[in-house]
Short mmCIF file of C-alpha atoms in Angstrom, two decimals:
data_model
loop_
_atom_site.label_atom_id
_atom_site.label_comp_id
_atom_site.label_asym_id
_atom_site.label_seq_id
_atom_site.Cartn_x
_atom_site.Cartn_y
_atom_site.Cartn_z
CA MET A 1 -0.11 0.14 0.04
CA ILE A 2 2.78 2.48 0.87
CA PRO A 3 4.15 2.92 -2.80
CA PHE A 4 0.63 3.10 -4.23
CA LEU A 5 -0.08 5.91 -1.78
CA ILE A 6 2.99 7.75 -2.63
CA ILE A 7 2.36 7.35 -6.27
CA GLY A 8 -1.11 8.91 -5.87
CA ILE A 9 0.42 11.77 -3.91
CA LEU A 10 3.04 12.30 -6.56
CA ARG A 11 0.78 12.42 -9.37
CA ILE A 12 -1.11 15.07 -7.80
CA LEU A 13 1.90 16.85 -7.34
CA GLY A 14 2.82 16.45 -11.26
CA PHE A 15 5.13 13.39 -11.13
CA ASP A 16 4.09 10.66 -13.46
CA GLY A 17 6.86 8.18 -13.57
CA LEU A 18 8.52 9.69 -16.47
CA TYR A 19 11.91 11.12 -16.31
CA GLY A 20 15.09 11.08 -18.58
CA GLN A 21 15.66 9.30 -21.80
CA ASP A 22 15.32 5.74 -20.81
CA ALA A 23 11.73 6.07 -19.31
CA TYR A 24 10.57 7.61 -22.49
CA GLU A 25 12.10 5.02 -24.67
CA TYR A 26 10.12 2.33 -22.45
CA LEU A 27 7.00 4.49 -23.34
CA ARG A 28 7.72 4.79 -26.94
CA TYR A 29 8.24 1.14 -27.33
CA THR A 30 5.25 0.29 -25.51
CA ASN A 31 2.95 2.49 -27.55
CA ALA A 32 4.64 0.89 -30.51
CA ILE A 33 3.56 -2.57 -29.40
CA LEU A 34 0.04 -1.44 -28.49
CA GLU A 35 -0.03 -0.26 -32.12
CA TYR A 36 1.04 -3.58 -33.32
CA LEU A 37 -1.50 -5.54 -31.25
CA GLN A 38 -4.42 -3.22 -32.86
CA SER A 39 -2.93 -2.84 -36.24
CA GLY A 40 -0.50 -5.68 -36.82
CA LYS A 41 2.42 -3.06 -37.60
CA HIS A 42 5.72 -4.51 -36.09
CA PRO A 43 7.18 -2.17 -33.54
CA GLY A 44 10.68 -2.54 -34.85
CA ASN A 45 13.78 -3.88 -33.11
CA TYR A 46 14.56 -2.66 -29.60
CA PHE A 47 17.74 -2.18 -27.59
CA TRP A 48 16.57 -3.90 -24.33
CA PRO A 49 14.56 -6.87 -23.44
CA VAL A 50 10.74 -6.48 -24.22
CA LEU A 51 9.00 -8.09 -21.42
CA TYR A 52 8.46 -4.73 -19.42
CA PRO A 53 6.95 -2.97 -22.44
CA THR A 54 5.02 -5.87 -23.41
CA LEU A 55 3.07 -6.21 -20.37
CA GLY A 56 2.66 -2.46 -20.11
CA SER A 57 0.93 -2.47 -23.51
CA LEU A 58 -1.52 -5.22 -22.36
CA LEU A 59 -2.27 -3.23 -19.02
CA THR A 60 -2.84 -0.04 -21.39
CA PHE A 61 -5.88 -1.90 -22.57
CA ILE A 62 -7.33 -1.83 -18.98
CA PHE A 63 -5.98 1.74 -17.72
CA GLY A 64 -6.42 3.46 -21.04
CA ASP A 65 -2.93 5.31 -20.01
CA THR A 66 0.45 3.97 -21.21
CA SER A 67 2.50 5.87 -18.68
CA PHE A 68 0.28 4.81 -15.95
CA ALA A 69 0.33 1.20 -16.97
CA LEU A 70 4.10 1.02 -16.80
CA GLN A 71 4.35 2.91 -13.45
CA PHE A 72 1.79 0.57 -11.88
CA ILE A 73 3.87 -2.46 -13.17
CA SER A 74 6.84 -0.91 -11.33
CA CYS A 75 4.71 -0.24 -8.09
CA LEU A 76 3.08 -3.66 -8.12
CA SER A 77 6.46 -5.30 -8.70
CA PHE A 78 7.96 -3.56 -5.81
CA SER A 79 5.16 -4.41 -3.45
CA ILE A 80 5.30 -8.16 -4.38
CA CYS A 81 9.14 -7.85 -3.87
CA GLY A 82 8.57 -6.86 -0.36
CA ILE A 83 6.04 -9.59 0.26
CA TYR A 84 8.36 -12.32 -1.17
CA SER A 85 11.47 -10.93 0.74
CA LEU A 86 9.39 -11.26 3.86
CA LYS A 87 8.18 -14.96 2.85
CA THR A 88 11.97 -15.73 2.03
CA LEU A 89 13.14 -14.66 5.37
CA GLN A 90 10.24 -16.67 7.23
CA LEU A 91 11.15 -19.63 5.00
CA LEU A 92 15.09 -19.60 5.82
CA TYR A 93 14.80 -18.34 9.54
CA PRO A 94 11.43 -19.67 10.87
CA LYS A 95 12.52 -19.53 14.42
CA ASP A 96 13.62 -15.95 14.42
CA HIS A 97 11.57 -12.73 15.15
CA PHE A 98 11.45 -9.16 13.46
CA HIS A 99 10.97 -10.48 9.84
CA PHE A 100 8.22 -7.85 9.21
CA PHE A 101 9.97 -4.94 11.15
CA TYR A 102 13.12 -5.46 9.25
CA VAL A 103 11.25 -5.79 5.69
CA LEU A 104 9.29 -2.77 6.33
CA ILE A 105 12.05 -0.42 7.38
CA PHE A 106 15.06 -1.77 5.21
CA GLY A 107 13.15 -3.13 2.37
CA ILE A 108 9.96 -1.28 1.68
CA LEU A 109 11.38 2.02 2.91
CA CYS A 110 14.79 1.57 1.27
CA PRO A 111 15.26 4.75 -0.37
CA PHE A 112 16.82 3.33 -3.67
CA LEU A 113 14.24 0.60 -3.99
CA LEU A 114 11.29 2.82 -3.11
CA LYS A 115 12.37 4.96 -5.96
CA MET A 116 12.49 1.92 -8.35
CA GLY A 117 8.85 1.34 -7.49
CA LEU A 118 7.71 4.72 -8.42
CA ILE A 119 9.54 5.40 -11.90
CA ILE A 120 8.90 3.83 -15.42
CA MET A 121 11.91 1.61 -15.54
CA SER A 122 12.24 -2.27 -15.81
CA ASP A 123 14.26 -2.29 -12.56
CA ALA A 124 11.47 -3.26 -10.12
CA LEU A 125 9.94 -5.83 -12.52
CA THR A 126 13.36 -7.45 -12.88
CA MET A 127 13.91 -7.34 -9.14
CA VAL A 128 10.56 -9.17 -8.19
CA PHE A 129 11.40 -11.99 -10.90
CA VAL A 130 14.69 -12.37 -9.03
CA ILE A 131 13.38 -12.65 -5.59
CA LEU A 132 10.65 -14.93 -6.74
CA SER A 133 13.42 -17.39 -8.37
CA PHE A 134 15.15 -17.41 -5.35
CA TYR A 135 12.20 -18.03 -2.90
CA PHE A 136 10.83 -20.81 -4.81
CA PHE A 137 14.50 -22.35 -5.35
CA PHE A 138 14.72 -22.45 -1.53
CA ARG A 139 11.16 -23.66 -0.99
CA ALA A 140 12.13 -26.59 -3.50
CA TYR A 141 15.25 -27.36 -1.86
CA TYR A 142 14.19 -27.33 1.80
CA ASN A 143 10.65 -28.41 1.36
CA LYS A 144 10.81 -30.74 -1.57
CA LYS A 145 8.46 -28.54 -3.73
CA SER A 146 8.75 -28.32 -7.51
CA LEU A 147 11.52 -26.55 -9.29
CA VAL A 148 9.36 -25.52 -12.21
CA PRO A 149 8.80 -21.86 -10.92
CA VAL A 150 12.57 -21.33 -10.63
CA PHE A 151 13.12 -21.45 -14.31
CA VAL A 152 10.07 -19.59 -15.19
CA PHE A 153 10.92 -16.63 -12.94
CA ALA A 154 14.46 -16.76 -13.98
CA THR A 155 13.55 -16.66 -17.47
CA ALA A 156 11.27 -13.68 -17.04
CA ALA A 157 14.14 -11.72 -15.20
CA LEU A 158 16.42 -12.39 -18.01
CA MET A 159 13.49 -11.24 -20.48
CA THR A 160 13.31 -8.04 -18.50
CA ARG A 161 16.93 -7.46 -17.95
CA TYR A 162 19.63 -9.42 -19.51
CA ALA A 163 22.14 -8.73 -16.69
CA SER A 164 19.88 -10.61 -14.14
CA LEU A 165 21.44 -13.87 -15.79
CA PHE A 166 24.56 -13.18 -13.56
CA ILE A 167 22.34 -13.23 -10.35
CA THR A 168 20.13 -16.24 -11.24
CA PHE A 169 22.91 -18.38 -12.92
CA PRO A 170 24.10 -20.39 -9.60
CA ILE A 171 20.64 -21.36 -8.94
CA ILE A 172 19.63 -22.33 -12.41
CA LEU A 173 22.66 -24.55 -12.27
CA PHE A 174 21.94 -26.04 -9.01
CA ALA A 175 18.19 -26.46 -9.89
CA LEU A 176 19.36 -28.49 -12.95
CA TYR A 177 21.57 -30.45 -10.83
CA LEU A 178 18.74 -31.39 -8.53
CA ILE A 179 16.61 -32.32 -11.65
CA PHE A 180 18.97 -34.66 -12.97
CA THR A 181 20.16 -36.35 -9.82
CA ASN A 182 16.42 -36.91 -8.62
CA SER A 183 15.30 -37.67 -12.27
CA LYS A 184 12.67 -34.84 -12.08
CA PHE A 185 12.51 -34.76 -15.97
CA GLN A 186 8.90 -34.08 -15.95
CA GLN A 187 9.44 -30.76 -14.08
CA LEU A 188 12.06 -29.80 -16.49
CA LEU A 189 9.73 -30.48 -19.45
CA ILE A 190 6.96 -28.22 -18.00
CA ALA A 191 9.53 -25.67 -16.86
CA SER A 192 10.84 -25.43 -20.52
CA LEU A 193 7.50 -25.07 -21.95
CA LEU A 194 6.28 -22.44 -19.68
CA SER A 195 9.65 -20.60 -20.04
CA LEU A 196 9.23 -20.81 -23.89
CA ILE A 197 5.70 -18.92 -23.32
CA VAL A 198 7.65 -16.17 -21.32
CA THR A 199 10.13 -15.75 -24.24
CA ILE A 200 7.29 -15.37 -27.06
CA PRO A 201 7.57 -11.53 -26.96
CA PHE A 202 11.25 -11.61 -27.48
CA PHE A 203 11.10 -13.92 -30.64
CA ILE A 204 8.00 -11.82 -31.95
CA PHE A 205 9.73 -8.39 -31.51
CA GLN A 206 13.49 -9.22 -31.21
CA TRP A 207 14.21 -11.94 -33.54
CA GLY A 208 15.69 -9.77 -36.24
CA ALA A 209 18.12 -8.20 -33.42
CA LEU A 210 18.78 -11.63 -31.99
CA PHE A 211 22.69 -11.28 -31.66
CA GLU A 212 22.78 -7.38 -31.12
CA VAL A 213 23.13 -7.98 -27.36
CA SER A 214 26.81 -8.62 -28.37
CA SER A 215 27.18 -5.20 -29.80
CA ASN A 216 26.31 -3.40 -26.48
CA TYR A 217 28.98 -0.65 -25.89
CA PHE A 218 29.23 -1.11 -22.27
CA LEU A 219 29.44 -4.93 -22.33
CA ASN A 220 32.26 -4.56 -24.96
CA ALA A 221 34.00 -2.22 -22.91
CA TRP A 222 34.02 -4.49 -19.75
CA SER A 223 37.48 -4.95 -18.36
CA PHE A 224 39.10 -5.85 -15.13
CA THR A 225 40.90 -2.63 -15.33
CA ASN A 226 37.46 -0.82 -14.74
CA TYR A 227 37.45 -2.39 -11.24
CA PHE A 228 40.11 0.35 -10.19
CA LYS A 229 38.96 3.28 -12.17
CA SER A 230 36.70 6.27 -11.14
CA SER A 231 36.79 8.36 -14.38
CA TYR A 232 35.64 7.01 -17.76
CA THR A 233 35.07 8.52 -21.30
CA THR A 234 32.64 6.53 -22.89
CA GLN A 235 29.73 7.04 -25.68
CA ASP A 236 28.16 8.71 -22.79
CA GLY A 237 30.64 11.50 -22.48
CA THR A 238 33.15 11.89 -19.67
CA ALA A 239 32.25 10.98 -16.06
CA SER A 240 34.17 11.06 -12.84
CA PHE A 241 33.14 9.52 -9.49
CA ILE A 242 34.50 9.53 -5.97
CA PHE A 243 35.52 5.89 -5.57
CA PRO A 244 36.74 3.34 -8.27
CA ASN A 245 34.23 0.57 -9.41
CA LEU A 246 35.14 -2.10 -6.97
CA ILE A 247 34.48 0.08 -3.95
CA PHE A 248 31.24 1.52 -5.75
CA THR A 249 29.67 -1.96 -6.23
CA PHE A 250 29.90 -2.53 -2.50
CA TYR A 251 27.56 0.41 -1.75
CA VAL A 252 24.63 -2.22 -1.72
CA PHE A 253 26.10 -3.29 1.64
CA PHE A 254 26.33 0.02 3.41
CA HIS A 255 25.18 3.22 1.49
CA PRO A 256 22.46 5.13 3.14
CA GLY A 257 20.47 4.97 0.00
CA PHE A 258 20.50 1.21 0.63
CA ILE A 259 20.82 0.57 4.17
CA PHE A 260 22.14 3.13 6.59
CA ILE A 261 22.94 0.51 9.51
CA GLY A 262 24.69 -1.64 6.70
CA SER A 263 28.24 -1.33 7.92
CA ILE A 264 27.18 -2.34 11.47
CA LEU A 265 25.28 -5.37 9.96
CA SER A 266 28.19 -6.23 7.87
CA LEU A 267 30.65 -6.18 10.67
CA ILE A 268 28.43 -8.54 12.66
CA THR A 269 28.04 -10.80 9.64
CA LEU A 270 31.75 -11.03 9.13
CA ARG A 271 32.46 -11.56 12.95
CA ASN A 272 30.06 -14.49 12.62
CA TYR A 273 31.52 -15.71 9.50
CA THR A 274 31.19 -19.32 10.43
CA SER A 275 27.24 -18.83 10.02
CA LEU A 276 27.71 -18.18 6.29
CA ASN A 277 28.60 -21.95 5.55
CA LYS A 278 25.06 -22.50 5.38
CA PHE A 279 23.71 -23.82 2.11
CA HIS A 280 21.30 -20.57 1.44
CA HIS A 281 24.11 -18.26 2.38
CA ILE A 282 26.54 -19.84 0.03
CA ILE A 283 24.12 -19.70 -2.73
CA LEU A 284 23.24 -16.03 -2.07
CA LEU A 285 26.85 -14.85 -1.63
CA THR A 286 27.71 -16.66 -4.86
CA SER A 287 24.86 -15.00 -6.96
CA CYS A 288 25.50 -11.65 -5.20
CA GLY A 289 29.28 -11.79 -5.85
CA LEU A 290 28.97 -12.89 -9.44
CA TYR A 291 26.76 -9.95 -10.35
CA ILE A 292 28.81 -7.35 -8.32
CA PHE A 293 31.88 -8.48 -9.88
CA PHE A 294 30.27 -8.18 -13.28
CA LEU A 295 29.14 -4.79 -12.65
CA ALA A 296 32.65 -3.71 -11.44
CA GLY A 297 34.06 -4.24 -14.84
CA ILE A 298 31.71 -2.05 -16.59
CA PRO A 299 32.52 1.54 -17.17
CA PHE A 300 29.93 3.52 -15.61
CA GLN A 301 28.31 3.80 -12.03
CA ASN A 302 24.67 3.91 -11.31
CA PRO A 303 23.21 2.79 -7.91
CA ARG A 304 19.97 1.76 -9.50
CA ILE A 305 21.61 -1.14 -11.30
CA LEU A 306 22.89 -2.46 -7.91
CA GLY A 307 19.34 -2.67 -6.38
CA LEU A 308 18.54 -5.87 -8.21
CA VAL A 309 20.46 -7.91 -5.53
CA PHE A 310 19.52 -5.74 -2.64
CA PRO A 311 16.83 -7.88 -1.47
CA LEU A 312 19.39 -10.74 -1.51
CA ILE A 313 21.70 -8.82 0.59
CA LEU A 314 18.92 -8.07 3.04
CA ILE A 315 18.44 -11.72 3.54
CA ILE A 316 22.28 -12.47 3.92
CA MET A 317 22.26 -9.81 6.79
CA PHE A 318 19.14 -10.77 8.50
CA PRO A 319 20.99 -12.88 11.29
CA ALA A 320 23.09 -10.02 12.13
CA PHE A 321 20.01 -7.77 12.44
CA VAL A 322 18.57 -10.42 14.84
CA SER A 323 21.88 -10.32 16.89
CA LEU A 324 21.59 -6.50 16.79
CA MET A 325 17.98 -6.79 18.31
CA LYS A 326 19.03 -8.98 21.11
CA ILE A 327 21.02 -6.10 22.74
CA LYS A 328 18.80 -5.11 25.77
CA ASN A 329 18.71 -1.33 25.28
CA ILE A 330 17.72 -1.70 21.76
CA ARG A 331 14.78 -3.98 22.62
CA ARG A 332 13.90 -1.68 25.50
CA PHE A 333 13.42 1.36 23.13
CA LEU A 334 12.18 -0.43 20.14
CA ILE A 335 9.52 1.67 19.40
CA PRO A 336 11.26 5.10 19.45
CA ILE A 337 14.15 3.44 17.52
CA GLY A 338 11.76 2.21 14.75
CA ILE A 339 10.16 5.62 14.54
CA GLY A 340 13.43 7.31 14.09
CA CYS A 341 14.58 4.52 11.54
CA ILE A 342 11.54 5.34 9.66
CA THR A 343 12.09 9.01 9.76
CA LEU A 344 15.77 8.66 8.55
CA GLN A 345 14.44 6.51 5.65
CA LEU A 346 11.94 8.96 4.55
CA ILE A 347 14.69 11.85 4.70
CA PHE A 348 17.08 9.52 2.70
CA PHE A 349 14.28 8.85 0.24
CA THR A 350 13.50 12.45 -0.13
CA MET A 351 17.05 13.38 -0.92
CA THR A 352 17.52 10.68 -3.40
CA PHE A 353 13.97 11.20 -5.14
CA LYS A 354 14.22 15.08 -5.44
CA PRO A 355 16.45 15.12 -8.57
CA LEU A 356 14.02 12.86 -10.37
CA PHE A 357 11.00 14.88 -9.29
CA SER A 358 12.77 18.10 -10.43
CA ARG A 359 13.81 16.50 -13.77
CA THR A 360 10.03 15.47 -14.48
CA ILE A 361 8.72 19.05 -13.52
CA ILE A 362 11.54 20.67 -15.75
CA GLU A 363 10.66 18.39 -18.74
CA LYS A 364 7.00 19.30 -18.39
CA GLU A 365 7.96 23.16 -18.29
CA LEU A 366 10.21 22.78 -21.20
CA VAL A 367 7.05 21.25 -23.23
CA THR A 368 4.89 24.20 -22.22
CA MET A 369 7.73 26.52 -23.17
CA ILE A 370 8.30 25.40 -26.83
CA GLN A 371 4.80 24.10 -27.44
CA PRO A 372 3.87 27.32 -29.59
CA TYR A 373 6.73 26.81 -31.99
CA GLN A 374 5.57 23.32 -33.18
CA GLY A 375 5.85 22.04 -36.59
CA LYS A 376 9.43 23.21 -37.35
CA THR A 377 12.90 21.70 -37.34
CA LEU A 378 14.21 21.26 -33.73
CA TYR A 379 17.74 20.35 -32.85
CA SER A 380 18.16 19.27 -29.30
CA PHE A 381 19.85 16.87 -26.95
CA ASP A 382 18.88 14.89 -23.80
CA VAL A 383 15.47 16.29 -23.52
CA ASP A 384 14.42 15.52 -27.08
CA LEU A 385 12.83 12.05 -26.22
CA ALA A 386 10.75 13.74 -23.44
CA LEU A 387 9.42 16.37 -25.84
CA GLN A 388 8.27 13.49 -28.24
CA GLY A 389 6.92 11.42 -25.42
CA ARG A 390 4.87 14.32 -24.37
CA GLY A 391 3.41 14.72 -27.63
CA LEU A 392 5.11 17.73 -29.23
CA VAL A 393 5.19 17.62 -32.97
CA PHE A 394 8.56 18.69 -34.49
CA ASP A 395 11.06 17.45 -37.13
CA TYR A 396 13.38 16.32 -34.55
CA LYS A 397 17.33 16.20 -34.98
CA ASN A 398 19.35 14.77 -32.19
CA LEU A 399 22.66 16.76 -31.66
CA TYR A 400 24.31 13.50 -30.22
CA LEU A 401 23.54 11.17 -33.05
CA GLN A 402 25.70 12.88 -35.84
CA ARG A 403 27.46 16.01 -36.88
CA TYR A 404 25.39 18.70 -38.64
CA TYR A 405 26.81 21.25 -41.21
CA ASN A 406 23.79 22.52 -43.11
CA PHE A 407 21.22 24.53 -40.70
CA GLN A 408 18.44 26.46 -42.37
CA LYS A 409 17.01 29.72 -41.49
CA ASN A 410 14.30 29.60 -38.69
CA ASP A 411 15.55 26.09 -37.62
CA LEU A 412 15.23 25.71 -33.78
CA ILE A 413 17.58 24.71 -31.25
CA LEU A 414 16.89 23.75 -27.71
CA PHE A 415 19.98 23.55 -25.69
CA ASP A 416 22.02 24.39 -22.52
CA PRO A 417 25.73 24.64 -23.26
CA ILE A 418 26.83 25.05 -19.72
CA ARG A 419 25.12 21.97 -18.50
CA TYR A 420 27.02 19.92 -21.06
CA GLN A 421 30.43 21.65 -21.37
CA VAL A 422 32.30 19.24 -19.14
CA GLN A 423 30.92 15.72 -19.68
CA TRP A 424 30.49 16.10 -23.42
CA LYS A 425 33.61 18.28 -24.11
CA ASN A 426 34.90 17.28 -27.63
CA LYS A 427 32.00 15.08 -28.25
CA THR A 428 29.16 15.37 -30.83
CA PRO A 429 26.53 17.44 -28.88
CA MET A 430 29.18 20.18 -27.91
CA LEU A 431 31.03 19.99 -31.30
CA ASN A 432 27.49 20.68 -32.96
CA TRP A 433 26.71 23.45 -30.45
CA GLU A 434 30.15 25.24 -31.17
CA PHE A 435 29.67 24.79 -34.81
CA ILE A 436 26.30 26.57 -34.65
CA GLU A 437 27.35 29.43 -32.24
CA LYS A 438 30.52 30.04 -34.75
CA ASN A 439 28.64 29.95 -37.83
CA TYR A 440 25.08 31.39 -37.39
CA LYS A 441 23.42 34.38 -35.78
CA LEU A 442 20.95 33.17 -32.91
CA LYS A 443 17.94 34.60 -31.71
CA ILE A 444 16.55 33.32 -28.24
CA LEU A 445 12.84 32.90 -28.27
CA ALA A 446 12.54 31.46 -24.67
CA ASN A 447 14.44 30.92 -21.67
CA HIS A 448 13.97 28.23 -18.90
CA PRO A 449 15.36 29.33 -15.48
CA LYS A 450 17.40 26.04 -15.13
CA GLY A 451 19.52 27.10 -18.28
CA TRP A 452 17.91 25.73 -21.30
CA LYS A 453 17.18 28.20 -24.00
CA LEU A 454 15.25 27.98 -27.40
CA TYR A 455 17.18 29.49 -30.30
CA GLN A 456 16.33 30.26 -33.67
CA ILE A 457 18.69 30.39 -36.70
CA ARG A 458 18.59 33.91 -38.14
#
């Protein structure tokens, strides 16, 4: 209920889950699939897996609003993830207490995870498929239940975010081992058929781009040397960070955006390292480690991509939390401590969510600002997908995609050179802007207080 309540409040305040280029690309392709379902026109190839936009297109028939359908999927996924994180803890630690208290404060109110449940991205959907895969795996291992859901949900995670394979790979291997050693071939057959159904959207929409995943820029740029780098120049420009990648990937254990008492829980866990030899701990640590060390080799940093394994990290550190709760003074003041923790989480959430909210409001303001000038050629960068996604009609030219040398009188340019002068120095967007500024006279038609200006070629 918490994320749905927050979504309602945010929509009243003007936030609809759309911010930045990725969200609008999900929106665009969801609408393209919707058109395919109605007219048969193929939506074309797509860079990411298509399960998220496919589900979004189906829900649009119910809600009548594509952006709300996609945001609803994220919110529902986050809620289910919280439920099954709780069920997994109860399954693995049935004799312990504080399961609900732990999941509520450090799962449901986790700033980065809660943010994932409010935006139009595939993160929350991937995360719920990951936790479902592990829940049903442990249930099958400890309670001798069917392994079929493990394969189905792991496939669904893969069809939502390819990188999830690094998380689920250990349990897929072990599930296959259990099937072959116990001759459960009927389960494998059923799992294969159901998993094939899950992959149908992939084969319909991405068959023509079946091997394009190998051309992914960041995948090809993977290197062990990136473990120790904190500054990169990539196709996304130049970016510098405080810590090298290897340290960044361990944010998931201690960053306040994930868990502000993570350092304490990590130390307790390491002190009681002998408890980590339990089967479920070995599996969880292997899966998290595989994913973390994969991410460390990619030349970028974004806490959002770490969130996929955070529910598993919570499960690993739960015994440490139980040990903490056994301290007499903590149990004595449990209610005020709980209120304090909730307050801190809401403060951290506000801090991490504010830039997203501001970005959405700015994009809406830019739409209003340039709406009267529709129908002309518009050169832009970064916000062009937002303008298209919100329905403005221009002949769009993206300053990132190529160099332009022949601009026409009355062409429009929406740009903020100061914003991009460092990250995109000597890159296509700034080179195009510098060429325009040097060779053409510009008239400012509109100003946005955050720096964007609408120029006209004179």
